[in-house]
Amino acid sequence: MRFMLLFSRQGKLRLQKWYLATADKDKKKMVRELMQVVLARKPKMCSFLEWRDLKVVYKRYASLYFCCAIEGQDNELITLELIHRYVELLDKYFGSVCELDIIFNFEKAYFILDEFVMGGEIQDTSKKSVLKAIEQADLLQEVRNPPKRPLWTPIDL
Amino acid sequence: MKGKSKEAEIKRINKELANIRSKFKGDKALDGYSKKKYVCKLLFIFLLGHDIDFGHMEAVNLLSSNRYTEKQIGYLFISVLVNSNSELIRLINNAIKNDLASRNPTFMGLALHCIANVGSREMAEAFAGEIPKILVAGDTMDSVKQSAALCLLRLYRTSPDLVPMGDWTSRVVHLLNDQHLGVVTAATSLITTLAQKNPEEFKTSVSLAVSRLSRIVTSASTDLQDYTYYFVPAPWLSVKLLRLLQCYPPPEDPAVRGRLTECLETILNKAQEPPKSKKVQHSNAKNAVLFEAISLIIHHDSEPNLLVRACNQLGQFLQHRETNLRYLALESMCTLASSEFSHEAVKTHIETVINALKTERDVSVRQRAVDLLYAMCDRSNAQQIVAEMLNYLETADYSIREEIVLKVAILAEKYAVDYTWYVDTILNLIRIAGDYVSEEVWYRVIQIVINRDDVQGYAAKTVFEALQAPACHENLVKVGGYILGEFGNLIAGDPRSSPLIQFNLLHSKFHLCSVPTRALLLSTYIKFVNLFPEIKTTIQDVLRSDSQLKNADVELQQRAVEYLRLSTIASTDILATVLEEMPPFPERESSILAKLKKKKGPGTVTDLEEIKKERSSDMNGSAEPASVNASAVSTPSPSADLLGLGAAPLANSAPPPSSSGSLLVDVFSDSPSAVAPLAPGSDDNFASPDLASSEVVSEEPADTVHDADELFHKFVCKNNGVLFENQLLQIGLKSEFRQNLGRMFIFYGNKTSTQFLNFTPTVICSDDLQSSLNLQTKPVDPTVDGGAQVQQVVNIECVSDFMEAPILNIQFRYGGTFQNLSVKLPITLNKFFQPTEMSSQDFFQRWKQLSNPKQEVQNIFKAKHPMDAEITKAKIIGFGSALLEEVDPNPANFVGAGIIHTKTTQIGCLLRLEPNLQAQMYRLTLRTSKEAVSQRLCELLSEQF
């Protein structure tokens, strides 16, 4: 995988993870371009598209788009399920995750992604292993997370 | 509204940044918690899209802390913000080293993640030697092994030369046998990446991968516990193992090979079993494995039985209700089509694929269908496939038209048995999608006709008939002009296509054509002089007319002068020798194929060529297209100067010496012979008289943008005219736009009698604009003689919608003074409009669909000009939208519709203008799917009335 983006229906970037060194300027340009392309697509369209020299796999959960750019040989369907598994992990961790969780606990969203995917490849597909790692990390924290915020639009699973 | 909140956000953020900066700079040392808090805030601000240029040192401090939370935030900051800032990396190297050596798995994990996240060469230099040791050490925890494997993979991708192969590689291969499936998954990724470049070193992984795969696919769905995903056992690992096997040919060991075949058969069998769950995740995971297995089967290309089964399976998916599966089936079948074992099996699905082309609602799926039709095409079905593609072309999305044109042209050429079919096909292409027929395509048809004498008569007859149409595409005029010039004699016996009729037919198109086409037609005329001496005087009269001999365009003028002279002084023999029929073109790869390869990337086109080995050896090669202006006159290109007389000083940009004082050619008039007088402030149609004198170039080298907004706005509804004029310099524009592309000619006229030196015009785009508008210009000659004019071409591509205009900055020395001026270049969003006609019902339906308050922008303003309905109409049309009559219930109102084309998207726009004569006011309403577009169009159009 080359990179992963999370952005809202309104075109606000919520998370970006790059697995290949990319200049900031190019990142901005790619993000803007890709958001435009994906947001313009209609609901029933297929989840894959060719974009530049990459394949893009995306899926919308409630107000958030999860979007992965993969290379020519990579498997589209398994990438779609990688997105789903990530959403499941977020959901399990936050308990019915919503966009606000990802905005206000962005560092957690990154940590979970890091435990799950590294260097663009999946590190562990077991939900238990990933969450165990995150929980262990949380135990090391002196203060537990602040109480959860009200849920606005839960990401539908 | 949006602007305000954005402004407020920036204000709020700047305040916070100032606060954090003062905390960091303050005398009081911050405790770890506060430091963490502020670094975290910086990170949040960065992720909102703002630039952060401090806090790195504090993050480095946090990272070196022993407290986990501080360390974690420090690492996160570095991972997110630092790409390859080498100085900073040196600072954190030590902390990372300590963490790697700490034997604390959590700290080791953080360090490995950081190395992988930064992933730079410096990181590889520092750690590429260390990580393999961690990876294969017996006492390393599983989770650390996983991170180490992927970290190494990441470093190997960036700097393969820095990762030393060695003893550790064989131990890594054995991780495929590890008990922990997470470790196996990570190791498989690493091995696949390494094996791609060092297949020998990792050969032993094949048998291990096969046995691992076999254990997974035969396991019951609950065996693998948490690695079972929606009843599918370890789908990620299965996909990865199948990928790894694609680095190698089929296993040599018969036992391993047999076991692998069993695995693949099991996977194919499972596809036929009823699903264990209705959830889409179940079928996706299952099919992910299936598609990867099919990829492996195609890669091996050795088991006909498996290939045909794969093809049948994909055939089922072609009609699946899931769009994703249809897409993937079409894509995967494309590669199957190139295998000799399955090519025939793929062809049986032709009707389904054609149907997909007609009914799929998603353009990316239709695109796949076109690709597959192209891949499955052979001599037996070429006529059907070409016919279907032509059919589809009539309604195809703009984004894929050019590619379809190329594909049709290639197939028609490659599988033509009867070349009349080929000629018909290409002419159809031009008729249906003339705008998308690139030069390569029409060069190619000419090359083929020239090389095959059995089709020349037919081609002449067919183009002659096609040219009868009252409106034909310019590309047809080019092909027609060239072919009749070479082979018009073959049909001249028929009184319906006598020489004079042929000539008149071509000449009736002449004035509507662009300069290169007119140049080509002039060459046709001189060839006619040779072919048909009886119409020589008619042609000479045409060549002699002012519109030719005094043509504003140097190339046309030159051709007219030379051809006229040639026809007068040369004897028939010389004429016949000079204008002899074109010799056959040398055989070469089709330039169209080269173009398609370039467009699609090499891998996607070649397989058809190389694997099927059906090279049409009877077809002929191509000549490189040479542009009309090229001075290399001997190239046998259809548009090159035929006579070789043209190495004359007139070539290219140097203006011809002129006797009259007015050297500035009027580029704005439609009549090519008009020459604009050059008295300053003279009353030509374009520079408004009050304007010529109002602008004074500052003698100081000050760089102020001439705020000639009034002039700028004049160009919103028209494309040609004078953009700027003062006592020294006149800048004229002539531009054309089509879809999201445009071309602008800028003419710089020196009004003085003194040379301009170091003349440098530069087109400047702001950072924001750069990403939405691609502008390409060529530098111009730095010396502009007194009274002379130079031309600069700007090629324009609109990538996405944009607000501002580019700035044209011009610097030069005049006499002893340095001149520096800037004007806004009128490239505005509305230039990329395509008008759309629609009925009243459609209009109001769409109007209602765009009722979201953000989509509408309205402006009420006072009329600045007399309120004349006809002028208003002309302006709306000039603006680029269609003017829809009888749509608005109130006949005094104006409504328009159109589509803004950008590279990335198309935006439908509706507009309504309501005049109020009594109050001398207008109300303008714009509705588009994009707020920014509505806003910009409304601004631009409001200035017009």
PDB file of C-alpha atoms in Angstrom, chain A residues 1 12-14 16-25 27-29 32-33 36-37 40-41 44-50 55 59 61 73-82 84-85 88 103-104 106-108 110-111 114-129 136-138 140-142, chain B residues 6 9 40 43-44 46-49 51 67-69 72-73 76 80 83 106 112-113 116-117 143 146-147 150-151 153-154 157 180 182 185-186 189 226-227 229-230 235-236 239-240 243 246 280-281 284-285 287-288 291-292 323-325 327-328 331 361-362 364-365 368 600 768 770-771 799-801 904-905 930:
ATOM      1  CA  MET A   1       0.000   0.000   0.000  1.00  0.00           C
ATOM      2  CA  LYS A  12     -11.796  17.487   5.475  1.00  0.00           C
ATOM      3  CA  LEU A  13      -8.791  15.271   5.844  1.00  0.00           C
ATOM      4  CA  ARG A  14      -8.949  13.336   9.100  1.00  0.00           C
ATOM      5  CA  GLN A  16      -3.168  10.454   6.425  1.00  0.00           C
ATOM      6  CA  LYS A  17      -0.556   7.779   6.449  1.00  0.00           C
ATOM      7  CA  TRP A  18       2.177   7.571   3.806  1.00  0.00           C
ATOM      8  CA  TYR A  19       4.177   4.440   3.275  1.00  0.00           C
ATOM      9  CA  LEU A  20       6.572   5.897   0.751  1.00  0.00           C
ATOM     10  CA  ALA A  21       8.514   9.096   1.323  1.00  0.00           C
ATOM     11  CA  THR A  22       6.633  11.850  -0.474  1.00  0.00           C
ATOM     12  CA  ALA A  23       7.311  15.576  -0.523  1.00  0.00           C
ATOM     13  CA  ASP A  24       4.808  17.677   1.401  1.00  0.00           C
ATOM     14  CA  LYS A  25       3.840  19.603  -1.683  1.00  0.00           C
ATOM     15  CA  LYS A  27       1.161  15.046  -0.674  1.00  0.00           C
ATOM     16  CA  LYS A  28      -1.094  18.081  -0.590  1.00  0.00           C
ATOM     17  CA  LYS A  29      -1.651  17.908  -4.303  1.00  0.00           C
ATOM     18  CA  ARG A  32      -6.687  17.296  -2.959  1.00  0.00           C
ATOM     19  CA  GLU A  33      -6.881  15.565  -6.292  1.00  0.00           C
ATOM     20  CA  GLN A  36     -12.095  15.390  -5.523  1.00  0.00           C
ATOM     21  CA  VAL A  37     -12.170  12.221  -7.568  1.00  0.00           C
ATOM     22  CA  ALA A  40     -17.500  12.941  -7.071  1.00  0.00           C
ATOM     23  CA  ARG A  41     -18.351   9.266  -7.290  1.00  0.00           C
ATOM     24  CA  LYS A  44     -23.459   2.463  -6.228  1.00  0.00           C
ATOM     25  CA  MET A  45     -20.239   2.766  -8.148  1.00  0.00           C
ATOM     26  CA  CYS A  46     -17.477   0.258  -7.812  1.00  0.00           C
ATOM     27  CA  SER A  47     -14.996   0.685  -4.988  1.00  0.00           C
ATOM     28  CA  PHE A  48     -11.931   0.595  -7.194  1.00  0.00           C
ATOM     29  CA  LEU A  49     -10.544   3.048  -9.633  1.00  0.00           C
ATOM     30  CA  GLU A  50      -7.387   3.693 -11.545  1.00  0.00           C
ATOM     31  CA  LYS A  55      -5.194   1.686  -7.928  1.00  0.00           C
ATOM     32  CA  LYS A  59     -15.210   2.731   1.079  1.00  0.00           C
ATOM     33  CA  TYR A  61     -18.610   4.566   6.380  1.00  0.00           C
ATOM     34  CA  GLN A  73      -0.313  -6.050  -8.542  1.00  0.00           C
ATOM     35  CA  ASP A  74      -2.004  -5.635  -5.190  1.00  0.00           C
ATOM     36  CA  ASN A  75      -5.294  -7.294  -4.384  1.00  0.00           C
ATOM     37  CA  GLU A  76      -8.248  -4.912  -4.366  1.00  0.00           C
ATOM     38  CA  LEU A  77     -10.725  -7.012  -2.425  1.00  0.00           C
ATOM     39  CA  ILE A  78      -8.364  -7.817   0.409  1.00  0.00           C
ATOM     40  CA  THR A  79      -7.574  -4.103   0.656  1.00  0.00           C
ATOM     41  CA  LEU A  80     -11.276  -3.392   0.945  1.00  0.00           C
ATOM     42  CA  GLU A  81     -11.403  -5.812   3.851  1.00  0.00           C
ATOM     43  CA  LEU A  82      -8.291  -4.253   5.349  1.00  0.00           C
ATOM     44  CA  HIS A  84     -13.147  -2.858   7.097  1.00  0.00           C
ATOM     45  CA  ARG A  85     -10.932  -4.520   9.663  1.00  0.00           C
ATOM     46  CA  GLU A  88     -13.775  -2.754  13.236  1.00  0.00           C
ATOM     47  CA  ILE A 103     -10.844  13.989  15.369  1.00  0.00           C
ATOM     48  CA  PHE A 104     -10.348  14.258  19.112  1.00  0.00           C
ATOM     49  CA  PHE A 106      -6.453  11.250  16.462  1.00  0.00           C
ATOM     50  CA  GLU A 107      -3.336   9.884  18.143  1.00  0.00           C
ATOM     51  CA  LYS A 108      -5.223   6.710  19.016  1.00  0.00           C
ATOM     52  CA  TYR A 110      -2.772   6.524  14.388  1.00  0.00           C
ATOM     53  CA  PHE A 111      -1.568   4.089  17.037  1.00  0.00           C
ATOM     54  CA  ASP A 114       0.379   1.515  13.231  1.00  0.00           C
ATOM     55  CA  GLU A 115      -0.275  -1.681  15.143  1.00  0.00           C
ATOM     56  CA  PHE A 116      -2.347  -2.998  12.267  1.00  0.00           C
ATOM     57  CA  VAL A 117      -0.399  -1.876   9.200  1.00  0.00           C
ATOM     58  CA  MET A 118       3.296  -1.122   8.982  1.00  0.00           C
ATOM     59  CA  GLY A 119       5.382  -0.105   6.002  1.00  0.00           C
ATOM     60  CA  GLY A 120       2.243  -0.475   3.904  1.00  0.00           C
ATOM     61  CA  GLU A 121       1.790  -4.153   4.722  1.00  0.00           C
ATOM     62  CA  ILE A 122      -0.586  -5.696   7.185  1.00  0.00           C
ATOM     63  CA  GLN A 123       1.221  -6.550  10.412  1.00  0.00           C
ATOM     64  CA  ASP A 124      -1.318  -8.674  12.153  1.00  0.00           C
ATOM     65  CA  THR A 125      -4.800  -9.539  11.016  1.00  0.00           C
ATOM     66  CA  SER A 126      -5.988 -10.742  14.372  1.00  0.00           C
ATOM     67  CA  LYS A 127      -8.277  -8.242  16.022  1.00  0.00           C
ATOM     68  CA  LYS A 128      -7.305  -9.598  19.421  1.00  0.00           C
ATOM     69  CA  SER A 129      -3.572  -9.184  18.898  1.00  0.00           C
ATOM     70  CA  GLN A 136      -1.068  -2.770  26.936  1.00  0.00           C
ATOM     71  CA  ALA A 137       0.114   0.589  25.756  1.00  0.00           C
ATOM     72  CA  ASP A 138      -2.838   2.257  27.413  1.00  0.00           C
ATOM     73  CA  LEU A 140       1.336   2.202  30.644  1.00  0.00           C
ATOM     74  CA  GLN A 141      -0.320   5.568  30.639  1.00  0.00           C
ATOM     75  CA  GLU A 142      -0.669   7.267  33.959  1.00  0.00           C
TER      76      GLU A 142
ATOM     77  CA  LYS B   6     -11.866  29.575   7.815  1.00  0.00           C
ATOM     78  CA  GLU B   9      -9.913  29.112  12.383  1.00  0.00           C
ATOM     79  CA  CYS B  40       0.173  17.039  20.905  1.00  0.00           C
ATOM     80  CA  LEU B  43       0.363  17.742  15.924  1.00  0.00           C
ATOM     81  CA  PHE B  44      -3.358  18.377  15.929  1.00  0.00           C
ATOM     82  CA  PHE B  46      -0.605  20.115  11.635  1.00  0.00           C
ATOM     83  CA  LEU B  47      -3.206  17.497  10.915  1.00  0.00           C
ATOM     84  CA  LEU B  48      -5.775  20.236  10.363  1.00  0.00           C
ATOM     85  CA  GLY B  49      -3.632  21.202   7.420  1.00  0.00           C
ATOM     86  CA  ASP B  51       2.288  24.169   8.581  1.00  0.00           C
ATOM     87  CA  ARG B  67       7.732   7.635  30.474  1.00  0.00           C
ATOM     88  CA  TYR B  68       5.737   5.735  27.929  1.00  0.00           C
ATOM     89  CA  THR B  69       3.116   8.378  27.148  1.00  0.00           C
ATOM     90  CA  GLN B  72       4.793   7.702  22.432  1.00  0.00           C
ATOM     91  CA  ILE B  73       3.769  11.255  21.570  1.00  0.00           C
ATOM     92  CA  LEU B  76       4.214  10.101  16.778  1.00  0.00           C
ATOM     93  CA  VAL B  80       4.029  12.324  11.165  1.00  0.00           C
ATOM     94  CA  ASN B  83       9.951  12.952   6.297  1.00  0.00           C
ATOM     95  CA  THR B 106       6.698  -1.858  23.760  1.00  0.00           C
ATOM     96  CA  LEU B 112      10.738   0.064  14.884  1.00  0.00           C
ATOM     97  CA  HIS B 113       7.570   1.909  13.912  1.00  0.00           C
ATOM     98  CA  ALA B 116       9.552   2.411   9.275  1.00  0.00           C
ATOM     99  CA  ASN B 117       7.490   5.583   9.313  1.00  0.00           C
ATOM    100  CA  SER B 143       5.034  -8.879  18.167  1.00  0.00           C
ATOM    101  CA  GLN B 146       6.399  -8.816  13.160  1.00  0.00           C
ATOM    102  CA  SER B 147       7.399  -5.161  13.457  1.00  0.00           C
ATOM    103  CA  LEU B 150       7.940  -5.036   8.136  1.00  0.00           C
ATOM    104  CA  CYS B 151      10.413  -2.396   9.220  1.00  0.00           C
ATOM    105  CA  LEU B 153      10.778  -4.452   4.284  1.00  0.00           C
ATOM    106  CA  ARG B 154      10.239  -0.720   4.368  1.00  0.00           C
ATOM    107  CA  ARG B 157      12.085  -0.639  -0.495  1.00  0.00           C
ATOM    108  CA  HIS B 180       2.192 -17.535  15.169  1.00  0.00           C
ATOM    109  CA  GLY B 182       0.844 -12.928  12.648  1.00  0.00           C
ATOM    110  CA  THR B 185       1.933 -12.902   7.672  1.00  0.00           C
ATOM    111  CA  ALA B 186       4.563 -10.250   8.277  1.00  0.00           C
ATOM    112  CA  SER B 189       5.377  -9.785   3.017  1.00  0.00           C
ATOM    113  CA  ASP B 226      -8.894 -15.153  15.419  1.00  0.00           C
ATOM    114  CA  TYR B 227      -7.224 -15.435  12.037  1.00  0.00           C
ATOM    115  CA  TYR B 229     -12.215 -13.603   9.012  1.00  0.00           C
ATOM    116  CA  TYR B 230     -15.944 -13.935   8.471  1.00  0.00           C
ATOM    117  CA  PRO B 235      -7.492 -14.599   3.903  1.00  0.00           C
ATOM    118  CA  TRP B 236      -4.658 -12.057   4.186  1.00  0.00           C
ATOM    119  CA  VAL B 239      -3.332 -13.804  -0.538  1.00  0.00           C
ATOM    120  CA  LYS B 240       0.226 -13.063   0.511  1.00  0.00           C
ATOM    121  CA  ARG B 243       1.611 -13.457  -4.187  1.00  0.00           C
ATOM    122  CA  GLN B 246       3.978 -15.466  -8.246  1.00  0.00           C
ATOM    123  CA  VAL B 280     -20.254  -8.923   2.109  1.00  0.00           C
ATOM    124  CA  GLN B 281     -17.069  -9.287   4.150  1.00  0.00           C
ATOM    125  CA  ASN B 284     -15.026 -10.306  -0.354  1.00  0.00           C
ATOM    126  CA  ALA B 285     -12.461 -12.203   1.656  1.00  0.00           C
ATOM    127  CA  ASN B 287     -13.059 -13.833  -3.515  1.00  0.00           C
ATOM    128  CA  ALA B 288      -9.894 -11.965  -2.664  1.00  0.00           C
ATOM    129  CA  PHE B 291      -8.713 -13.721  -7.545  1.00  0.00           C
ATOM    130  CA  GLU B 292      -5.184 -14.084  -6.213  1.00  0.00           C
ATOM    131  CA  THR B 323     -20.187  -4.063  -9.262  1.00  0.00           C
ATOM    132  CA  ASN B 324     -16.837  -4.721  -7.620  1.00  0.00           C
ATOM    133  CA  LEU B 325     -16.802  -8.313  -8.801  1.00  0.00           C
ATOM    134  CA  TYR B 327     -14.974  -4.879 -12.408  1.00  0.00           C
ATOM    135  CA  LEU B 328     -12.393  -7.350 -11.169  1.00  0.00           C
ATOM    136  CA  GLU B 331      -9.779  -6.837 -15.348  1.00  0.00           C
ATOM    137  CA  ARG B 361     -23.392   2.718 -15.051  1.00  0.00           C
ATOM    138  CA  ASP B 362     -19.894   3.251 -13.772  1.00  0.00           C
ATOM    139  CA  SER B 364     -14.478   2.725 -14.599  1.00  0.00           C
ATOM    140  CA  VAL B 365     -16.275  -0.564 -15.242  1.00  0.00           C
ATOM    141  CA  ARG B 368     -12.457  -2.330 -18.146  1.00  0.00           C
ATOM    142  CA  LYS B 600      -1.493   3.086 -20.619  1.00  0.00           C
ATOM    143  CA  ASP B 768      -2.837  27.570  -5.101  1.00  0.00           C
ATOM    144  CA  GLN B 770      -0.529  25.876  -9.773  1.00  0.00           C
ATOM    145  CA  SER B 771      -2.284  22.785  -8.609  1.00  0.00           C
ATOM    146  CA  VAL B 799      -6.958  20.369 -13.594  1.00  0.00           C
ATOM    147  CA  SER B 800      -9.580  21.535 -11.155  1.00  0.00           C
ATOM    148  CA  ASP B 801     -11.713  24.596 -10.627  1.00  0.00           C
ATOM    149  CA  THR B 904     -10.571  15.692 -12.580  1.00  0.00           C
ATOM    150  CA  THR B 905     -14.251  16.353 -12.837  1.00  0.00           C
ATOM    151  CA  LYS B 930     -19.819  23.125  -6.169  1.00  0.00           C
TER     152      LYS B 930
END
